[in-house]
GROMACS .gro file of C-alpha atoms in nm:
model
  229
    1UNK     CA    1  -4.247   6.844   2.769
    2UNK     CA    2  -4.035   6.712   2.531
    3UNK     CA    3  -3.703   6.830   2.683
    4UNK     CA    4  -3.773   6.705   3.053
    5UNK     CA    5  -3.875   6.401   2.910
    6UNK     CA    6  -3.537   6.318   2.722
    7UNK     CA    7  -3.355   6.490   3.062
    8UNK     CA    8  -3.543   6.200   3.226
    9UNK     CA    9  -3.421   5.885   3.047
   10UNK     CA   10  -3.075   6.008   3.074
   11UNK     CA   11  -3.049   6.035   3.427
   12UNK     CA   12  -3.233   5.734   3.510
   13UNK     CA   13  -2.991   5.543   3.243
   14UNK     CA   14  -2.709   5.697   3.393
   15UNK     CA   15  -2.808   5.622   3.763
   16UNK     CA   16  -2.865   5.271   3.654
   17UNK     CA   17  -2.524   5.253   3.487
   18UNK     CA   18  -2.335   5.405   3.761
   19UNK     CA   19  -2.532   5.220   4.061
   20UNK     CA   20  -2.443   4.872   3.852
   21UNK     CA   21  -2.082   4.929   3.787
   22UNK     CA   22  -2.013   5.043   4.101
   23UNK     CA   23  -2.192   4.836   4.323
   24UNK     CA   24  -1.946   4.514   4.218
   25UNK     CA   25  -1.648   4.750   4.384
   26UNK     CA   26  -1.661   4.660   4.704
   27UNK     CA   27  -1.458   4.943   4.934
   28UNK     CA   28  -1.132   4.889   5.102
   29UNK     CA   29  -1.231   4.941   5.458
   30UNK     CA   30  -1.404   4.667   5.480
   31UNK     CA   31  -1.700   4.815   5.653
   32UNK     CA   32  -2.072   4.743   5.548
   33UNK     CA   33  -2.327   5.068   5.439
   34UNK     CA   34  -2.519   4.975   5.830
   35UNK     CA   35  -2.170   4.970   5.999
   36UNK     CA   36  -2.033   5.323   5.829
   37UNK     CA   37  -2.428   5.488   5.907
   38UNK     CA   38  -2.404   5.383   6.258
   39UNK     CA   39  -2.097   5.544   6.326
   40UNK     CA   40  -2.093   5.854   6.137
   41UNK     CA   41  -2.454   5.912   6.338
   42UNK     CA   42  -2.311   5.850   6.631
   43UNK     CA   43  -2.031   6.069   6.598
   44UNK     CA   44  -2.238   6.322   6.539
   45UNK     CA   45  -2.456   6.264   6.857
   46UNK     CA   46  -2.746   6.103   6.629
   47UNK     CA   47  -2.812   5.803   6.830
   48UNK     CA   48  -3.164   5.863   6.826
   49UNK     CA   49  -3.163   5.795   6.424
   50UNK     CA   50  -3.237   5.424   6.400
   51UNK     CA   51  -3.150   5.204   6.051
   52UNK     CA   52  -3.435   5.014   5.919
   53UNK     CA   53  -3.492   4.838   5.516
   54UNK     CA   54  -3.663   4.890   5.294
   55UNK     CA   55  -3.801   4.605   5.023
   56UNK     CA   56  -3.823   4.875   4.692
   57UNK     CA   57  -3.467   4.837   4.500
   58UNK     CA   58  -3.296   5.213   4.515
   59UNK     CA   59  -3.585   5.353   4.781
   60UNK     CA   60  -3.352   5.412   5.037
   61UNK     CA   61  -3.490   5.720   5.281
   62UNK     CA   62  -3.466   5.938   5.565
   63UNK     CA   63  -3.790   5.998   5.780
   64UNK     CA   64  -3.762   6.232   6.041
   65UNK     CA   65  -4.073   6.161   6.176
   66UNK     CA   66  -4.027   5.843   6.262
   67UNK     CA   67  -3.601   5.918   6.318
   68UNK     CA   68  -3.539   5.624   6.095
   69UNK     CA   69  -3.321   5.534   5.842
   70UNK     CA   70  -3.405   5.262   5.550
   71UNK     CA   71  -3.181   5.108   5.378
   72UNK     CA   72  -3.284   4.876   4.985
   73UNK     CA   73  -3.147   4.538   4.959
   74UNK     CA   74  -2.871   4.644   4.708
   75UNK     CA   75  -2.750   4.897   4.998
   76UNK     CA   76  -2.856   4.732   5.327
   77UNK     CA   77  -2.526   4.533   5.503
   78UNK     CA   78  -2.348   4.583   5.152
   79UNK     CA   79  -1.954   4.636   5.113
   80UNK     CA   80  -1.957   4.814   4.792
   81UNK     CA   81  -1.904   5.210   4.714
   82UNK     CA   82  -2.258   5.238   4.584
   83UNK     CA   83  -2.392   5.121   4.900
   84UNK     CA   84  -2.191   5.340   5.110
   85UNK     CA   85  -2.255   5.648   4.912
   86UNK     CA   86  -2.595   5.560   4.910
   87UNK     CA   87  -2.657   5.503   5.217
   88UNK     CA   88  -2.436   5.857   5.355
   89UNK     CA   89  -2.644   6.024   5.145
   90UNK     CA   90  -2.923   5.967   5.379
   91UNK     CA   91  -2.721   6.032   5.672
   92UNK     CA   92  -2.647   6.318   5.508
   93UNK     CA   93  -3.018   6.389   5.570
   94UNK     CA   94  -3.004   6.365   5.908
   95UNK     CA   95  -2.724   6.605   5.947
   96UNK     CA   96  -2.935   6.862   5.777
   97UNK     CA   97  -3.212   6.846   6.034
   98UNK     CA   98  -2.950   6.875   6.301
   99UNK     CA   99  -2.822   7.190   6.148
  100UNK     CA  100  -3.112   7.317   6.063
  101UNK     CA  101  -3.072   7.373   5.698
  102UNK     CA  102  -3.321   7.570   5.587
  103UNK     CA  103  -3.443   7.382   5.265
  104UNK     CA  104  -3.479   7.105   5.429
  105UNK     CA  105  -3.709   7.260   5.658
  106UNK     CA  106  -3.903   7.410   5.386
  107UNK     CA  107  -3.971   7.120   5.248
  108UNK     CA  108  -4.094   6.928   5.549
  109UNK     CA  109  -4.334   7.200   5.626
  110UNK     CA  110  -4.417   7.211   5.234
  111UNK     CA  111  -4.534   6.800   5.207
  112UNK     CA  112  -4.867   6.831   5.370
  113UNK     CA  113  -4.927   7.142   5.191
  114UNK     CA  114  -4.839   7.012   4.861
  115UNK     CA  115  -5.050   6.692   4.925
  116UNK     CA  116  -5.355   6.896   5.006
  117UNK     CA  117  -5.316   7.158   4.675
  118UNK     CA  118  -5.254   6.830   4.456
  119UNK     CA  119  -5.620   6.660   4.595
  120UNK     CA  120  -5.769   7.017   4.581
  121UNK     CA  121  -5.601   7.156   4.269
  122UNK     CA  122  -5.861   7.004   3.937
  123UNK     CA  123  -6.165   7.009   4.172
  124UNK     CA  124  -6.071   7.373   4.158
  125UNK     CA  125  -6.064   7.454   3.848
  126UNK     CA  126  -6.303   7.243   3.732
  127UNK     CA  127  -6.580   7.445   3.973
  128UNK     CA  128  -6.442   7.723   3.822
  129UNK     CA  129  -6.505   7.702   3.472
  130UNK     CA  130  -6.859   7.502   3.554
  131UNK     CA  131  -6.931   7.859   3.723
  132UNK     CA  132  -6.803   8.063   3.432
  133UNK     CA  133  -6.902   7.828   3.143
  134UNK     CA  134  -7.241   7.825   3.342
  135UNK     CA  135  -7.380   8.162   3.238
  136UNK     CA  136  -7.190   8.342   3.478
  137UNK     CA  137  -6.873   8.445   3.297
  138UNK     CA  138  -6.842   8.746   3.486
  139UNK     CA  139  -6.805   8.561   3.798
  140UNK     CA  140  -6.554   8.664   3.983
  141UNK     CA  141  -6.631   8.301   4.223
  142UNK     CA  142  -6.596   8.129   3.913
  143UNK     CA  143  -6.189   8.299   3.808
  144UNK     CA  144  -6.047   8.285   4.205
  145UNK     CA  145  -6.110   7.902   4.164
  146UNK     CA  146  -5.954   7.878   3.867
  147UNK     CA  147  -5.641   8.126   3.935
  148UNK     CA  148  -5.640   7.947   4.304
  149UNK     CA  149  -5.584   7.628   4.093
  150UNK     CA  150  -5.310   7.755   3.939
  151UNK     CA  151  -5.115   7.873   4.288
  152UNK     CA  152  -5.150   7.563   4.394
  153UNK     CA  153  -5.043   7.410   4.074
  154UNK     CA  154  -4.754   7.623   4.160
  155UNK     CA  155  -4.644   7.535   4.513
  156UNK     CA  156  -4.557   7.190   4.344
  157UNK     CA  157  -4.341   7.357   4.125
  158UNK     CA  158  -4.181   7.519   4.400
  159UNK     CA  159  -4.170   7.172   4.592
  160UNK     CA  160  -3.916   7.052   4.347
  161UNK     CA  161  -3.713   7.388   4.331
  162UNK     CA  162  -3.645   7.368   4.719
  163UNK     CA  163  -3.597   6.955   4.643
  164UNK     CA  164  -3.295   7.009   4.469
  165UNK     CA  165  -3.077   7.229   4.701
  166UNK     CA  166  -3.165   7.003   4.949
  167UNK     CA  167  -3.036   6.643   4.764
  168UNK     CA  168  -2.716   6.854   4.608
  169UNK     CA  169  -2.639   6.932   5.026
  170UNK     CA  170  -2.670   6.600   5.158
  171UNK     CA  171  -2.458   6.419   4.919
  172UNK     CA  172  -2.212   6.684   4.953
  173UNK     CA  173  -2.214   6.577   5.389
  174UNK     CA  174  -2.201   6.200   5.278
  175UNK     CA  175  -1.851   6.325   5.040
  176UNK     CA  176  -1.719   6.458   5.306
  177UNK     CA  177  -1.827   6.225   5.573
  178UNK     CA  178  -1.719   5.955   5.369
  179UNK     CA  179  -1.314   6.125   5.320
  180UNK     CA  180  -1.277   6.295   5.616
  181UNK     CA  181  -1.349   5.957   5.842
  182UNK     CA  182  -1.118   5.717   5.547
  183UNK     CA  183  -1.425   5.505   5.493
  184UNK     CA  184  -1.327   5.569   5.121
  185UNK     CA  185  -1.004   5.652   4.948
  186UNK     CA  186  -0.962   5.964   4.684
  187UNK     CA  187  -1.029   5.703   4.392
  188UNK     CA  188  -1.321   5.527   4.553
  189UNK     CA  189  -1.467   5.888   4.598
  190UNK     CA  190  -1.493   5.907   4.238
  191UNK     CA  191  -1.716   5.665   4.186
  192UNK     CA  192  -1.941   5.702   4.520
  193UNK     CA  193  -1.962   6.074   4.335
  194UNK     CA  194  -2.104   5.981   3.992
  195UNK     CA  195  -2.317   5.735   4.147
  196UNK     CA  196  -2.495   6.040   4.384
  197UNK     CA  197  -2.431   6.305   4.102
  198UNK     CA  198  -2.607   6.116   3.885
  199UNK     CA  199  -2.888   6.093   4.128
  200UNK     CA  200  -2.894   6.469   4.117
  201UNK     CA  201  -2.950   6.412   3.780
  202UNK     CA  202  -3.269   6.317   3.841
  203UNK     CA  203  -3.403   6.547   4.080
  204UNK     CA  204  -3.275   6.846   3.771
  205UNK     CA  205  -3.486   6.597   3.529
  206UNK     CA  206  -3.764   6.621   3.783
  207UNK     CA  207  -3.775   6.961   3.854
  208UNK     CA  208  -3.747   7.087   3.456
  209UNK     CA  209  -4.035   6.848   3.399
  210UNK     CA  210  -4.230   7.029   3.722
  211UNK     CA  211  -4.175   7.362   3.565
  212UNK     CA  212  -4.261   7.278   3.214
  213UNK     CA  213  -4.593   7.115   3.279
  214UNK     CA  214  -4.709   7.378   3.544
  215UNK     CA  215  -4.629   7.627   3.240
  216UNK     CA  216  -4.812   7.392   3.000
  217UNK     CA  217  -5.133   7.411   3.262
  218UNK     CA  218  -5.093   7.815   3.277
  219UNK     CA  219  -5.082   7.835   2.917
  220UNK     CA  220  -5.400   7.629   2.912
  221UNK     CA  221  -5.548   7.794   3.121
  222UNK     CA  222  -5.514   8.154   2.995
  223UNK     CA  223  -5.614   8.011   2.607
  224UNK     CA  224  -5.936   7.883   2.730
  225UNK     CA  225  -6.006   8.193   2.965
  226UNK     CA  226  -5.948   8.371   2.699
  227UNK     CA  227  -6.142   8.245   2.433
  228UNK     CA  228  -6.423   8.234   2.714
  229UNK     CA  229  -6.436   8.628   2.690
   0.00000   0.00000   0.00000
């Protein structure tokens, strides 16, 4: 775990870094992160999206459920390039669901299945090996609870594989959202992009973590069945 770890501390120290420096540039047009949102969304016939805030510091989110929009108080009516990057990048969100990309769709359908194999995933496996460990270790009850355990263990996994596509696309709309409409120059680009790269950062740092731990579990698990027999 080791390696995710590490991958972890980096990104969030260079997300910190980035987000500080650059949100004391404030950009030359002038135009706050709610004013640039509004109009990008409603060039793009998103007038249904509303903006809301959020009180948690970088928790800035799209929910298409509710077709809102929140905004953290370091974003929220700010000037700077952080906050407009920021904020696009949730936008960018939006545009997704209007063009139906796929991973984005995936992983809306994905959340309430993810949710219910995380609350049913240890129960699982821990029926399973009270069945086998039991006196019936040639149950075959007992090693679909435990292998079921591990699927589910797996769709997690997954969860943050589709994850990352889907971050890496919207802050690629908010880039060009954000040049193609002059709301920032080449130069100011350049930081609005390290400050959502190294966001990505953390969603890779996420994901290696996902896949290293679910492989920890598997490992785990095949030891101990193992030694069972």
């Amino acid at each position: 775990m080791i390696p995710g770890l590490l991958l972890g501390a980096i990104a969030q120290a260079k997300i910190t870094n980035n987000y500080n420096k650059y949100k004391q540039i404030p950009a030359k047009s002038g135009k706050t992160s709610n004013e640039v949102c509004r109009e990008i969304l409603d060039k793009n016939n998103l007038t249904n999206i509303q903006l809301t805030t959020t009180d948690k510091e970088l928790g800035d989110n799209y929910n298409p459920t509710k077709e809102t929009i929140s905004l953290s108080p370091g974003v929220n009516e700010q000037y700077s390039i952080a906050a407009l990057g920021i904020a696009c990048h949730e936008v960018g969100h939006a545009l997704q669901d209007q063009a139906n990309y796929f991973p984005a769709k995936l992983r809306r359908f994905l959340v309430p299945v993810v949710n219910f194999c995380s609350a049913i995933l240890w129960p699982l496996v821990i029926i399973g090996f009270l069945i086998d460990f039991g006196g019936a270790s040639d149950s075959i009850v007992g090693d679909i609870c435990i292998y079921s355990g591990c699927i589910f263990f797996a769709l997690a996994t997954m969860f943050s594989l589709i994850t990352l596509p889907t971050e890496l696309d919207a802050s690629k709309r908010a880039l060009q959202q954000l040049s193609q409409n002059n709301y920032l120059d080449a130069d100011e680009l350049v930081g609005a992009k390290k400050v959502l790269k190294s966001a990505a950062l953390t969603y890779v740092a996420s994901l290696l973590v996902s896949i290293l731990n679910f492989l920890r579990f598997l490992l785990t698990i095949l030891l101990v069945t193992r030694d069972r027999k």
